[in-house]
mmCIF file of C-alpha atoms in Angstrom:
data_model
loop_
_atom_site.group_PDB
_atom_site.id
_atom_site.type_symbol
_atom_site.label_atom_id
_atom_site.label_comp_id
_atom_site.label_asym_id
_atom_site.label_seq_id
_atom_site.Cartn_x
_atom_site.Cartn_y
_atom_site.Cartn_z
ATOM 1 C CA UNK A 9 55.628 101.614 176.293
ATOM 2 C CA UNK A 10 53.865 104.987 176.300
ATOM 3 C CA UNK A 11 52.174 106.193 173.143
ATOM 4 C CA UNK A 12 50.953 109.718 172.381
ATOM 5 C CA UNK A 13 48.304 109.430 169.667
ATOM 6 C CA UNK A 14 46.356 112.251 168.018
ATOM 7 C CA UNK A 15 43.732 111.845 165.326
ATOM 8 C CA UNK A 16 41.644 113.940 162.971
ATOM 9 C CA UNK A 17 38.333 112.716 161.511
ATOM 10 C CA UNK A 18 38.221 110.023 158.839
ATOM 11 C CA UNK A 19 35.400 109.136 156.454
ATOM 12 C CA UNK A 20 32.562 107.890 158.627
ATOM 13 C CA UNK A 21 34.426 108.500 161.905
ATOM 14 C CA UNK A 22 34.654 111.521 164.213
ATOM 15 C CA UNK A 23 38.085 112.279 165.644
ATOM 16 C CA UNK A 24 37.112 110.870 169.057
ATOM 17 C CA UNK A 25 35.861 107.675 167.379
ATOM 18 C CA UNK A 26 39.172 107.375 165.507
ATOM 19 C CA UNK A 27 40.953 107.622 168.864
ATOM 20 C CA UNK A 28 38.751 104.870 170.315
ATOM 21 C CA UNK A 29 39.352 102.513 167.385
ATOM 22 C CA UNK A 30 43.088 103.187 167.450
ATOM 23 C CA UNK A 31 43.329 102.593 171.205
ATOM 24 C CA UNK A 32 41.463 99.287 170.958
ATOM 25 C CA UNK A 33 43.559 98.101 168.012
ATOM 26 C CA UNK A 34 46.865 99.006 169.656
ATOM 27 C CA UNK A 35 46.009 97.357 172.960
ATOM 28 C CA UNK A 36 44.878 94.198 171.179
ATOM 29 C CA UNK A 37 48.530 93.810 170.153
ATOM 30 C CA UNK A 38 50.221 95.351 173.199
ATOM 31 C CA UNK A 39 47.815 95.363 176.159
ATOM 32 C CA UNK A 40 50.403 96.617 178.654
ATOM 33 C CA UNK A 41 51.153 99.816 176.734
ATOM 34 C CA UNK A 42 49.544 103.090 177.801
ATOM 35 C CA UNK A 43 48.025 105.468 175.253
ATOM 36 C CA UNK A 44 47.295 109.183 175.578
ATOM 37 C CA UNK A 45 44.822 110.052 172.790
ATOM 38 C CA UNK A 46 43.704 113.505 171.663
ATOM 39 C CA UNK A 47 41.135 114.396 168.960
ATOM 40 C CA UNK A 48 42.313 117.066 166.507
ATOM 41 C CA UNK A 49 41.374 118.469 163.107
ATOM 42 C CA UNK A 50 43.048 119.053 159.765
ATOM 43 C CA UNK A 51 40.595 121.752 158.766
ATOM 44 C CA UNK A 52 38.827 119.659 156.133
ATOM 45 C CA UNK A 53 35.393 118.041 156.184
ATOM 46 C CA UNK A 54 35.598 114.257 155.946
ATOM 47 C CA UNK A 55 32.866 112.453 154.030
ATOM 48 C CA UNK A 56 30.053 111.148 156.256
ATOM 49 C CA UNK A 57 31.797 112.697 159.234
ATOM 50 C CA UNK A 58 32.834 116.267 160.148
ATOM 51 C CA UNK A 59 35.836 118.581 160.220
ATOM 52 C CA UNK A 60 36.574 118.017 163.900
ATOM 53 C CA UNK A 61 36.928 121.727 164.691
ATOM 54 C CA UNK A 62 34.505 121.650 167.617
ATOM 55 C CA UNK A 63 36.273 118.689 169.233
ATOM 56 C CA UNK A 64 39.633 120.359 168.650
ATOM 57 C CA UNK A 65 38.430 123.468 170.455
ATOM 58 C CA UNK A 66 36.871 121.442 173.266
ATOM 59 C CA UNK A 67 33.332 122.641 172.498
ATOM 60 C CA UNK A 68 30.909 119.843 173.310
ATOM 61 C CA UNK A 69 27.675 121.846 173.259
ATOM 62 C CA UNK A 70 26.199 122.552 169.818
ATOM 63 C CA UNK A 71 23.438 125.078 169.258
ATOM 64 C CA UNK A 72 21.458 124.940 166.030
ATOM 65 C CA UNK A 73 21.330 128.330 164.364
ATOM 66 C CA UNK A 74 18.759 127.353 161.748
ATOM 67 C CA UNK A 75 18.545 128.964 158.334
ATOM 68 C CA UNK A 76 18.822 127.419 154.870
ATOM 69 C CA UNK A 77 22.257 125.955 155.667
ATOM 70 C CA UNK A 78 21.089 124.419 158.995
ATOM 71 C CA UNK A 79 24.021 126.083 160.686
ATOM 72 C CA UNK A 80 25.372 125.140 164.094
ATOM 73 C CA UNK A 81 27.567 126.859 166.663
ATOM 74 C CA UNK A 82 29.884 125.256 169.171
ATOM 75 C CA UNK A 83 29.547 127.115 172.454
ATOM 76 C CA UNK A 84 31.137 127.346 175.869
ATOM 77 C CA UNK A 85 30.731 129.955 178.556
ATOM 78 C CA UNK A 86 32.786 132.635 176.781
ATOM 79 C CA UNK A 87 33.802 131.098 173.433
ATOM 80 C CA UNK A 88 31.648 130.487 170.354
ATOM 81 C CA UNK A 89 32.823 128.797 167.152
ATOM 82 C CA UNK A 90 31.277 128.483 163.703
ATOM 83 C CA UNK A 91 32.420 125.664 161.443
ATOM 84 C CA UNK A 92 32.009 127.029 157.935
ATOM 85 C CA UNK A 93 34.257 124.313 156.564
ATOM 86 C CA UNK A 94 31.225 122.049 156.473
ATOM 87 C CA UNK A 95 28.622 124.695 155.672
ATOM 88 C CA UNK A 96 30.147 125.845 152.402
ATOM 89 C CA UNK A 97 32.799 123.512 150.968
ATOM 90 C CA UNK A 98 32.619 125.269 147.565
ATOM 91 C CA UNK A 99 33.266 126.179 144.960
ATOM 92 C CA UNK A 100 29.859 127.637 144.097
ATOM 93 C CA UNK A 101 28.355 128.941 147.342
ATOM 94 C CA UNK A 102 26.350 132.110 147.880
ATOM 95 C CA UNK A 103 27.076 135.295 149.780
ATOM 96 C CA UNK A 104 28.275 135.658 153.344
ATOM 97 C CA UNK A 105 25.334 137.438 154.978
ATOM 98 C CA UNK A 106 24.576 134.375 157.120
ATOM 99 C CA UNK A 107 28.068 134.445 158.611
ATOM 100 C CA UNK A 108 27.546 138.080 159.585
ATOM 101 C CA UNK A 109 24.328 137.062 161.308
ATOM 102 C CA UNK A 110 26.222 134.293 163.111
ATOM 103 C CA UNK A 111 28.867 136.708 164.367
ATOM 104 C CA UNK A 112 26.236 139.227 165.461
ATOM 105 C CA UNK A 113 24.427 136.428 167.338
ATOM 106 C CA UNK A 114 27.673 135.497 169.115
ATOM 107 C CA UNK A 115 28.323 139.131 170.026
ATOM 108 C CA UNK A 116 24.815 139.350 171.446
ATOM 109 C CA UNK A 117 25.542 136.358 173.704
ATOM 110 C CA UNK A 118 28.513 138.202 175.196
ATOM 111 C CA UNK A 119 31.272 135.978 173.787
ATOM 112 C CA UNK A 120 34.855 136.976 174.561
ATOM 113 C CA UNK A 121 36.208 134.899 171.686
ATOM 114 C CA UNK A 122 34.625 134.036 168.345
ATOM 115 C CA UNK A 123 36.200 131.411 166.116
ATOM 116 C CA UNK A 124 35.318 131.025 162.439
ATOM 117 C CA UNK A 125 36.737 127.957 160.705
ATOM 118 C CA UNK A 126 37.156 128.201 156.934
ATOM 119 C CA UNK A 127 37.901 125.535 154.372
ATOM 120 C CA UNK A 128 40.217 125.665 151.379
ATOM 121 C CA UNK A 129 39.403 126.797 148.786
ATOM 122 C CA UNK A 130 35.832 127.311 150.020
ATOM 123 C CA UNK A 131 32.972 128.674 148.016
ATOM 124 C CA UNK A 132 31.636 132.077 149.037
ATOM 125 C CA UNK A 133 33.196 134.498 146.564
ATOM 126 C CA UNK A 134 31.891 137.807 147.950
ATOM 127 C CA UNK A 135 35.054 138.310 150.048
ATOM 128 C CA UNK A 136 32.987 138.669 153.198
ATOM 129 C CA UNK A 137 31.297 141.894 152.120
ATOM 130 C CA UNK A 138 27.840 140.499 152.848
ATOM 131 C CA UNK A 139 29.062 139.513 156.304
ATOM 132 C CA UNK A 140 30.468 143.002 156.939
ATOM 133 C CA UNK A 141 27.184 144.537 155.878
ATOM 134 C CA UNK A 142 25.126 142.257 158.131
ATOM 135 C CA UNK A 143 27.237 143.086 161.203
ATOM 136 C CA UNK A 144 27.196 146.798 160.389
ATOM 137 C CA UNK A 145 23.439 146.933 159.774
ATOM 138 C CA UNK A 146 22.759 145.141 163.064
ATOM 139 C CA UNK A 147 24.894 147.718 164.858
ATOM 140 C CA UNK A 148 23.096 150.554 163.136
ATOM 141 C CA UNK A 149 19.801 149.030 164.244
ATOM 142 C CA UNK A 150 18.289 149.282 160.773
ATOM 143 C CA UNK A 151 15.874 146.445 161.536
ATOM 144 C CA UNK A 152 14.546 146.343 158.000
ATOM 145 C CA UNK A 153 15.834 145.541 154.578
ATOM 146 C CA UNK A 154 16.169 148.407 152.146
ATOM 147 C CA UNK A 155 16.328 146.972 148.673
ATOM 148 C CA UNK A 156 17.828 150.121 147.243
ATOM 149 C CA UNK A 157 20.823 149.907 149.566
ATOM 150 C CA UNK A 158 21.135 146.263 150.467
ATOM 151 C CA UNK A 159 22.190 143.199 148.498
ATOM 152 C CA UNK A 160 23.765 140.266 150.231
ATOM 153 C CA UNK A 161 23.299 142.015 153.578
ATOM 154 C CA UNK A 162 25.286 145.170 152.819
ATOM 155 C CA UNK A 163 24.431 148.698 151.836
ATOM 156 C CA UNK A 164 25.653 149.937 148.498
ATOM 157 C CA UNK A 165 26.377 146.473 147.130
ATOM 158 C CA UNK A 166 25.192 144.583 144.115
ATOM 159 C CA UNK A 167 25.748 140.935 143.229
ATOM 160 C CA UNK A 168 26.905 139.701 139.834
ATOM 161 C CA UNK A 169 24.561 137.507 137.864
ATOM 162 C CA UNK A 170 26.931 134.608 137.287
ATOM 163 C CA UNK A 171 28.262 132.195 139.846
ATOM 164 C CA UNK A 172 30.529 132.039 141.729
ATOM 165 C CA UNK A 173 28.989 135.030 143.479
ATOM 166 C CA UNK A 174 31.127 138.134 143.641
ATOM 167 C CA UNK A 175 29.806 141.248 145.292
ATOM 168 C CA UNK A 176 30.452 144.612 143.677
ATOM 169 C CA UNK A 177 30.588 147.815 145.712
ATOM 170 C CA UNK A 178 29.150 150.933 144.102
ATOM 171 C CA UNK A 179 30.974 153.271 146.464
ATOM 172 C CA UNK A 180 34.202 152.660 148.384
ATOM 173 C CA UNK A 181 33.136 155.300 150.906
ATOM 174 C CA UNK A 182 29.917 153.368 151.652
ATOM 175 C CA UNK A 183 31.943 150.203 152.106
ATOM 176 C CA UNK A 184 34.407 152.021 154.383
ATOM 177 C CA UNK A 185 31.471 153.071 156.549
ATOM 178 C CA UNK A 186 30.287 149.484 156.805
ATOM 179 C CA UNK A 187 33.793 148.278 157.720
ATOM 180 C CA UNK A 188 34.023 150.935 160.432
ATOM 181 C CA UNK A 189 30.674 149.944 161.940
ATOM 182 C CA UNK A 190 31.521 146.231 161.772
ATOM 183 C CA UNK A 191 34.873 146.828 163.482
ATOM 184 C CA UNK A 192 33.146 148.833 166.186
ATOM 185 C CA UNK A 193 30.640 146.005 166.706
ATOM 186 C CA UNK A 194 33.402 143.420 167.097
ATOM 187 C CA UNK A 195 35.266 145.775 169.422
ATOM 188 C CA UNK A 196 37.685 144.002 171.753
ATOM 189 C CA UNK A 197 36.278 140.531 171.113
ATOM 190 C CA UNK A 198 38.983 138.130 169.912
ATOM 191 C CA UNK A 199 37.960 137.085 166.384
ATOM 192 C CA UNK A 200 40.046 134.095 165.264
ATOM 193 C CA UNK A 201 39.887 132.767 161.705
ATOM 194 C CA UNK A 202 41.059 129.155 161.616
ATOM 195 C CA UNK A 203 42.087 128.114 158.101
ATOM 196 C CA UNK A 204 42.726 124.601 156.877
ATOM 197 C CA UNK A 205 45.677 125.528 154.687
ATOM 198 C CA UNK A 206 47.205 128.067 152.375
ATOM 199 C CA UNK A 207 44.971 129.618 149.724
ATOM 200 C CA UNK A 208 45.913 132.833 147.996
ATOM 201 C CA UNK A 209 43.242 135.108 146.628
ATOM 202 C CA UNK A 210 44.714 135.962 143.243
ATOM 203 C CA UNK A 211 47.231 134.649 140.729
ATOM 204 C CA UNK A 212 48.425 131.206 139.718
ATOM 205 C CA UNK A 213 47.628 129.750 143.133
ATOM 206 C CA UNK A 214 44.535 131.906 143.645
ATOM 207 C CA UNK A 215 40.849 131.153 144.055
ATOM 208 C CA UNK A 216 39.929 131.025 140.384
ATOM 209 C CA UNK A 217 42.570 128.376 139.713
ATOM 210 C CA UNK A 218 41.457 126.400 142.745
ATOM 211 C CA UNK A 219 37.846 126.570 141.578
ATOM 212 C CA UNK A 220 38.912 125.297 138.159
ATOM 213 C CA UNK A 221 40.354 122.221 139.847
ATOM 214 C CA UNK A 222 36.950 121.817 141.517
ATOM 215 C CA UNK A 223 35.200 121.839 138.140
ATOM 216 C CA UNK A 224 34.586 125.485 137.236
ATOM 217 C CA UNK A 225 34.684 126.215 133.506
ATOM 218 C CA UNK A 226 37.881 127.987 132.437
ATOM 219 C CA UNK A 227 36.110 130.954 130.890
ATOM 220 C CA UNK A 228 34.015 131.539 133.987
ATOM 221 C CA UNK A 229 37.114 131.127 136.167
ATOM 222 C CA UNK A 230 38.848 133.855 134.173
ATOM 223 C CA UNK A 231 35.844 136.129 134.656
ATOM 224 C CA UNK A 232 35.759 135.276 138.376
ATOM 225 C CA UNK A 233 39.447 136.213 138.687
ATOM 226 C CA UNK A 234 38.746 139.623 137.188
ATOM 227 C CA UNK A 235 35.693 140.297 139.335
ATOM 228 C CA UNK A 236 37.361 139.084 142.533
ATOM 229 C CA UNK A 237 40.321 141.337 141.782
ATOM 230 C CA UNK A 238 38.066 144.368 141.370
ATOM 231 C CA UNK A 239 36.064 143.577 144.519
ATOM 232 C CA UNK A 240 39.240 142.921 146.524
ATOM 233 C CA UNK A 241 40.705 146.252 145.449
ATOM 234 C CA UNK A 242 37.580 148.043 146.672
ATOM 235 C CA UNK A 243 37.539 146.182 149.975
ATOM 236 C CA UNK A 244 41.239 146.783 150.644
ATOM 237 C CA UNK A 245 40.957 150.508 149.856
ATOM 238 C CA UNK A 246 37.880 150.814 152.068
ATOM 239 C CA UNK A 247 39.441 148.890 154.968
ATOM 240 C CA UNK A 248 42.732 150.761 154.841
ATOM 241 C CA UNK A 249 40.900 154.102 154.835
ATOM 242 C CA UNK A 250 39.016 153.107 157.991
ATOM 243 C CA UNK A 251 40.330 153.740 161.528
ATOM 244 C CA UNK A 252 40.693 150.807 163.870
ATOM 245 C CA UNK A 253 43.397 148.574 162.378
ATOM 246 C CA UNK A 254 45.028 145.912 164.523
ATOM 247 C CA UNK A 255 47.485 146.800 167.277
ATOM 248 C CA UNK A 256 50.466 146.191 165.017
ATOM 249 C CA UNK A 257 49.132 148.773 162.584
ATOM 250 C CA UNK A 258 49.113 146.344 159.676
ATOM 251 C CA UNK A 259 47.173 147.231 156.570
ATOM 252 C CA UNK A 260 44.814 144.828 154.839
ATOM 253 C CA UNK A 261 46.397 143.122 151.833
ATOM 254 C CA UNK A 262 45.288 140.603 149.232
ATOM 255 C CA UNK A 263 48.787 139.101 149.113
ATOM 256 C CA UNK A 264 48.543 137.003 152.264
ATOM 257 C CA UNK A 265 48.972 133.233 151.897
ATOM 258 C CA UNK A 266 45.544 132.607 153.468
ATOM 259 C CA UNK A 267 43.501 135.550 152.123
ATOM 260 C CA UNK A 268 41.565 133.306 149.715
ATOM 261 C CA UNK A 269 40.461 130.771 152.348
ATOM 262 C CA UNK A 270 36.727 130.233 152.543
ATOM 263 C CA UNK A 271 36.311 131.553 149.006
ATOM 264 C CA UNK A 272 37.784 134.897 150.105
ATOM 265 C CA UNK A 273 35.940 135.113 153.433
ATOM 266 C CA UNK A 274 39.306 135.265 155.188
ATOM 267 C CA UNK A 275 39.999 138.660 153.626
ATOM 268 C CA UNK A 276 36.682 140.076 154.821
ATOM 269 C CA UNK A 277 37.185 138.718 158.327
ATOM 270 C CA UNK A 278 40.635 140.297 158.432
ATOM 271 C CA UNK A 279 39.035 143.582 157.382
ATOM 272 C CA UNK A 280 36.907 143.647 160.546
ATOM 273 C CA UNK A 281 39.770 142.690 162.853
ATOM 274 C CA UNK A 282 40.003 138.918 162.468
ATOM 275 C CA UNK A 283 43.302 137.164 163.082
ATOM 276 C CA UNK A 284 44.261 134.338 160.706
ATOM 277 C CA UNK A 285 45.336 131.177 162.550
ATOM 278 C CA UNK A 286 46.426 128.094 160.545
ATOM 279 C CA UNK A 287 44.809 124.947 161.928
ATOM 280 C CA UNK A 288 48.285 123.507 162.530
ATOM 281 C CA UNK A 289 48.947 126.246 165.091
ATOM 282 C CA UNK A 290 45.662 125.452 166.852
ATOM 283 C CA UNK A 291 46.548 121.759 166.946
ATOM 284 C CA UNK A 292 50.043 122.531 168.216
ATOM 285 C CA UNK A 293 48.587 124.610 171.034
ATOM 286 C CA UNK A 294 45.939 121.995 171.895
ATOM 287 C CA UNK A 295 48.601 119.271 172.208
ATOM 288 C CA UNK A 296 50.492 120.968 175.017
ATOM 289 C CA UNK A 297 51.649 118.199 177.364
ATOM 290 C CA UNK A 298 50.533 115.524 174.882
ATOM 291 C CA UNK A 299 54.022 114.116 174.230
ATOM 292 C CA UNK A 300 55.287 114.482 177.779
ATOM 293 C CA UNK A 301 56.732 111.186 179.010
ATOM 294 C CA UNK A 302 55.869 109.358 175.757
ATOM 295 C CA UNK A 303 58.119 107.018 173.780
ATOM 296 C CA UNK A 304 56.392 107.373 170.397
ATOM 297 C CA UNK A 305 53.990 109.815 168.740
ATOM 298 C CA UNK A 306 51.370 108.651 166.236
ATOM 299 C CA UNK A 307 49.161 110.910 164.138
ATOM 300 C CA UNK A 308 46.121 109.637 162.214
ATOM 301 C CA UNK A 309 44.690 111.681 159.351
ATOM 302 C CA UNK A 310 42.784 111.467 156.082
ATOM 303 C CA UNK A 311 44.039 112.007 152.557
ATOM 304 C CA UNK A 312 47.529 113.438 152.080
ATOM 305 C CA UNK A 313 47.920 115.733 149.079
ATOM 306 C CA UNK A 314 50.847 117.834 147.926
ATOM 307 C CA UNK A 315 51.366 118.976 151.518
ATOM 308 C CA UNK A 316 50.827 117.342 154.867
ATOM 309 C CA UNK A 317 47.454 118.165 156.434
ATOM 310 C CA UNK A 318 47.666 121.181 158.733
ATOM 311 C CA UNK A 319 46.875 119.284 161.901
ATOM 312 C CA UNK A 320 49.593 116.737 161.175
ATOM 313 C CA UNK A 321 52.141 119.535 160.829
ATOM 314 C CA UNK A 322 51.169 120.874 164.261
ATOM 315 C CA UNK A 323 51.472 117.437 165.890
ATOM 316 C CA UNK A 324 54.853 116.812 164.268
ATOM 317 C CA UNK A 325 56.140 120.087 165.700
ATOM 318 C CA UNK A 326 55.061 118.985 169.178
ATOM 319 C CA UNK A 327 56.822 115.633 168.788
ATOM 320 C CA UNK A 328 59.990 117.264 167.486
ATOM 321 C CA UNK A 329 60.046 119.639 170.445
ATOM 322 C CA UNK A 330 59.980 116.576 172.704
ATOM 323 C CA UNK A 331 62.637 114.795 170.616
ATOM 324 C CA UNK A 332 60.331 111.864 169.830
ATOM 325 C CA UNK A 333 59.834 109.756 166.694
ATOM 326 C CA UNK A 334 56.602 110.372 164.764
ATOM 327 C CA UNK A 335 54.589 107.851 162.760
ATOM 328 C CA UNK A 336 51.835 108.950 160.382
ATOM 329 C CA UNK A 337 48.837 106.721 159.695
ATOM 330 C CA UNK A 338 46.877 108.185 156.782
ATOM 331 C CA UNK A 339 43.914 107.215 154.664
ATOM 332 C CA UNK A 340 45.442 107.552 151.198
ATOM 333 C CA UNK A 341 47.536 109.931 149.139
ATOM 334 C CA UNK A 342 50.750 110.578 147.294
ATOM 335 C CA UNK A 343 53.270 110.370 150.134
ATOM 336 C CA UNK A 344 56.629 108.867 149.103
ATOM 337 C CA UNK A 345 59.078 107.131 151.429
ATOM 338 C CA UNK A 346 61.911 109.405 150.338
ATOM 339 C CA UNK A 347 59.940 112.426 151.560
ATOM 340 C CA UNK A 348 59.436 111.274 155.133
ATOM 341 C CA UNK A 349 62.619 112.639 156.692
ATOM 342 C CA UNK A 350 62.084 116.067 155.160
ATOM 343 C CA UNK A 351 58.565 116.130 156.610
ATOM 344 C CA UNK A 352 59.758 115.211 160.090
ATOM 345 C CA UNK A 353 58.306 111.702 159.924
ATOM 346 C CA UNK A 354 59.940 108.440 160.961
ATOM 347 C CA UNK A 355 57.337 106.201 159.376
ATOM 348 C CA UNK A 356 54.099 106.284 157.377
ATOM 349 C CA UNK A 357 51.334 103.710 156.934
ATOM 350 C CA UNK A 358 48.559 103.997 154.343
ATOM 351 C CA UNK A 359 45.116 102.596 155.090
ATOM 352 C CA UNK A 360 43.510 102.549 151.621
ATOM 353 C CA UNK A 361 46.251 102.831 148.974
ATOM 354 C CA UNK A 362 43.795 101.744 146.280
ATOM 355 C CA UNK A 363 42.014 105.088 146.624
ATOM 356 C CA UNK A 364 45.131 107.200 146.125
ATOM 357 C CA UNK A 365 44.602 107.624 142.413
ATOM 358 C CA UNK A 366 40.854 107.040 142.163
ATOM 359 C CA UNK A 367 38.675 109.957 141.197
ATOM 360 C CA UNK A 368 35.583 108.437 142.757
ATOM 361 C CA UNK A 369 33.369 109.934 145.464
ATOM 362 C CA UNK A 370 33.228 108.358 148.889
ATOM 363 C CA UNK A 371 30.161 106.171 149.420
ATOM 364 C CA UNK A 372 28.535 105.001 152.653
ATOM 365 C CA UNK A 373 29.894 101.522 151.939
ATOM 366 C CA UNK A 374 33.479 102.681 151.366
ATOM 367 C CA UNK A 375 33.373 104.934 154.439
ATOM 368 C CA UNK A 376 32.104 102.059 156.566
ATOM 369 C CA UNK A 377 35.223 100.053 155.648
ATOM 370 C CA UNK A 378 37.560 102.691 157.095
ATOM 371 C CA UNK A 379 37.143 101.440 160.675
ATOM 372 C CA UNK A 380 38.600 98.017 159.839
ATOM 373 C CA UNK A 381 41.402 99.473 157.708
ATOM 374 C CA UNK A 382 42.337 101.821 160.535
ATOM 375 C CA UNK A 383 42.479 98.951 162.992
ATOM 376 C CA UNK A 384 44.728 96.950 160.661
ATOM 377 C CA UNK A 385 47.117 99.868 160.187
ATOM 378 C CA UNK A 386 47.356 100.618 163.919
ATOM 379 C CA UNK A 387 48.038 96.967 164.723
ATOM 380 C CA UNK A 388 50.832 96.988 162.138
ATOM 381 C CA UNK A 389 52.368 100.062 163.755
ATOM 382 C CA UNK A 390 52.120 98.454 167.196
ATOM 383 C CA UNK A 391 53.905 95.313 166.022
ATOM 384 C CA UNK A 392 56.565 97.286 164.156
ATOM 385 C CA UNK A 393 57.341 100.027 166.663
ATOM 386 C CA UNK A 394 56.548 98.330 169.962
ATOM 387 C CA UNK A 395 59.312 97.133 172.245
#
């Protein structure tokens, strides 16, 4: 029997380690079967592990960028990626100047493609204005900070006193100038913004509501909604008044289903020419040839919430294109048997059902137990689905 298995990180285990454990467990039950294993990512940071974005993109070399966040970059000859899923999980992060410095660093290395991975909801809150300012100032060659014109890395900006941080622009024309310079700096470089899921900027499913679920006080969330709305209006007006939109001529909008990702960073990255790419699409592309000649597809992932993780959705699409059954092995969550067919699944196996309704943080001890639970679940799948 031929098995196509893909896995995202689990607590305490990188995606490649999950693949190794799964392979060993399966072959302990069915040693004659062959397994084709691929590491993927669901666009979330697993406790005591990572998001898996660098492995998904095939970037084995990491370069430490330094700074207060101890940032890293995954690099290859012409591609550079920044995993901001791990750097700022939210909801109360700072401004985005450091990301602008990262992008400028990548441009200076001559990258043809820059990938920025953002979590949901994320915790920046300045809508990427600090990032835009940092890229623009580097292009202008300012070389020095001017306190009268710079806050959060951008000229003409001031930061609100309450968290989450929201940058205010004193002059839309100033901001339009920064957007123009940042777009010119990015030029023809492919700027991809990989998002872990849907996150709107405003409204009932917007950032402020998401931050409330993360623990933000309701009154402060209401104030954040107002300030984000004002800042977004300024950014959209500035971006749409600036030449250099994408080839399709689309205008920047706050209504996109992913514009709130990374605490609103997605909107700012779009403003300078970034292209939003759901992580499921990246996984789908990375799994080309994965299901070829297989008899069964298995996907391993972490917690399942109201929706399937993005990477799982991409793997299911690949399996469906090949006409193969798909089994999901997941850490914990609220998945019901009656939902499987509608999700494109033929089976689902939960590793730690006792954690599905626990509101307790992961500990080193609980994460260490995941390896054994994973092995048990994979052996069960092998016995059930093997022939």
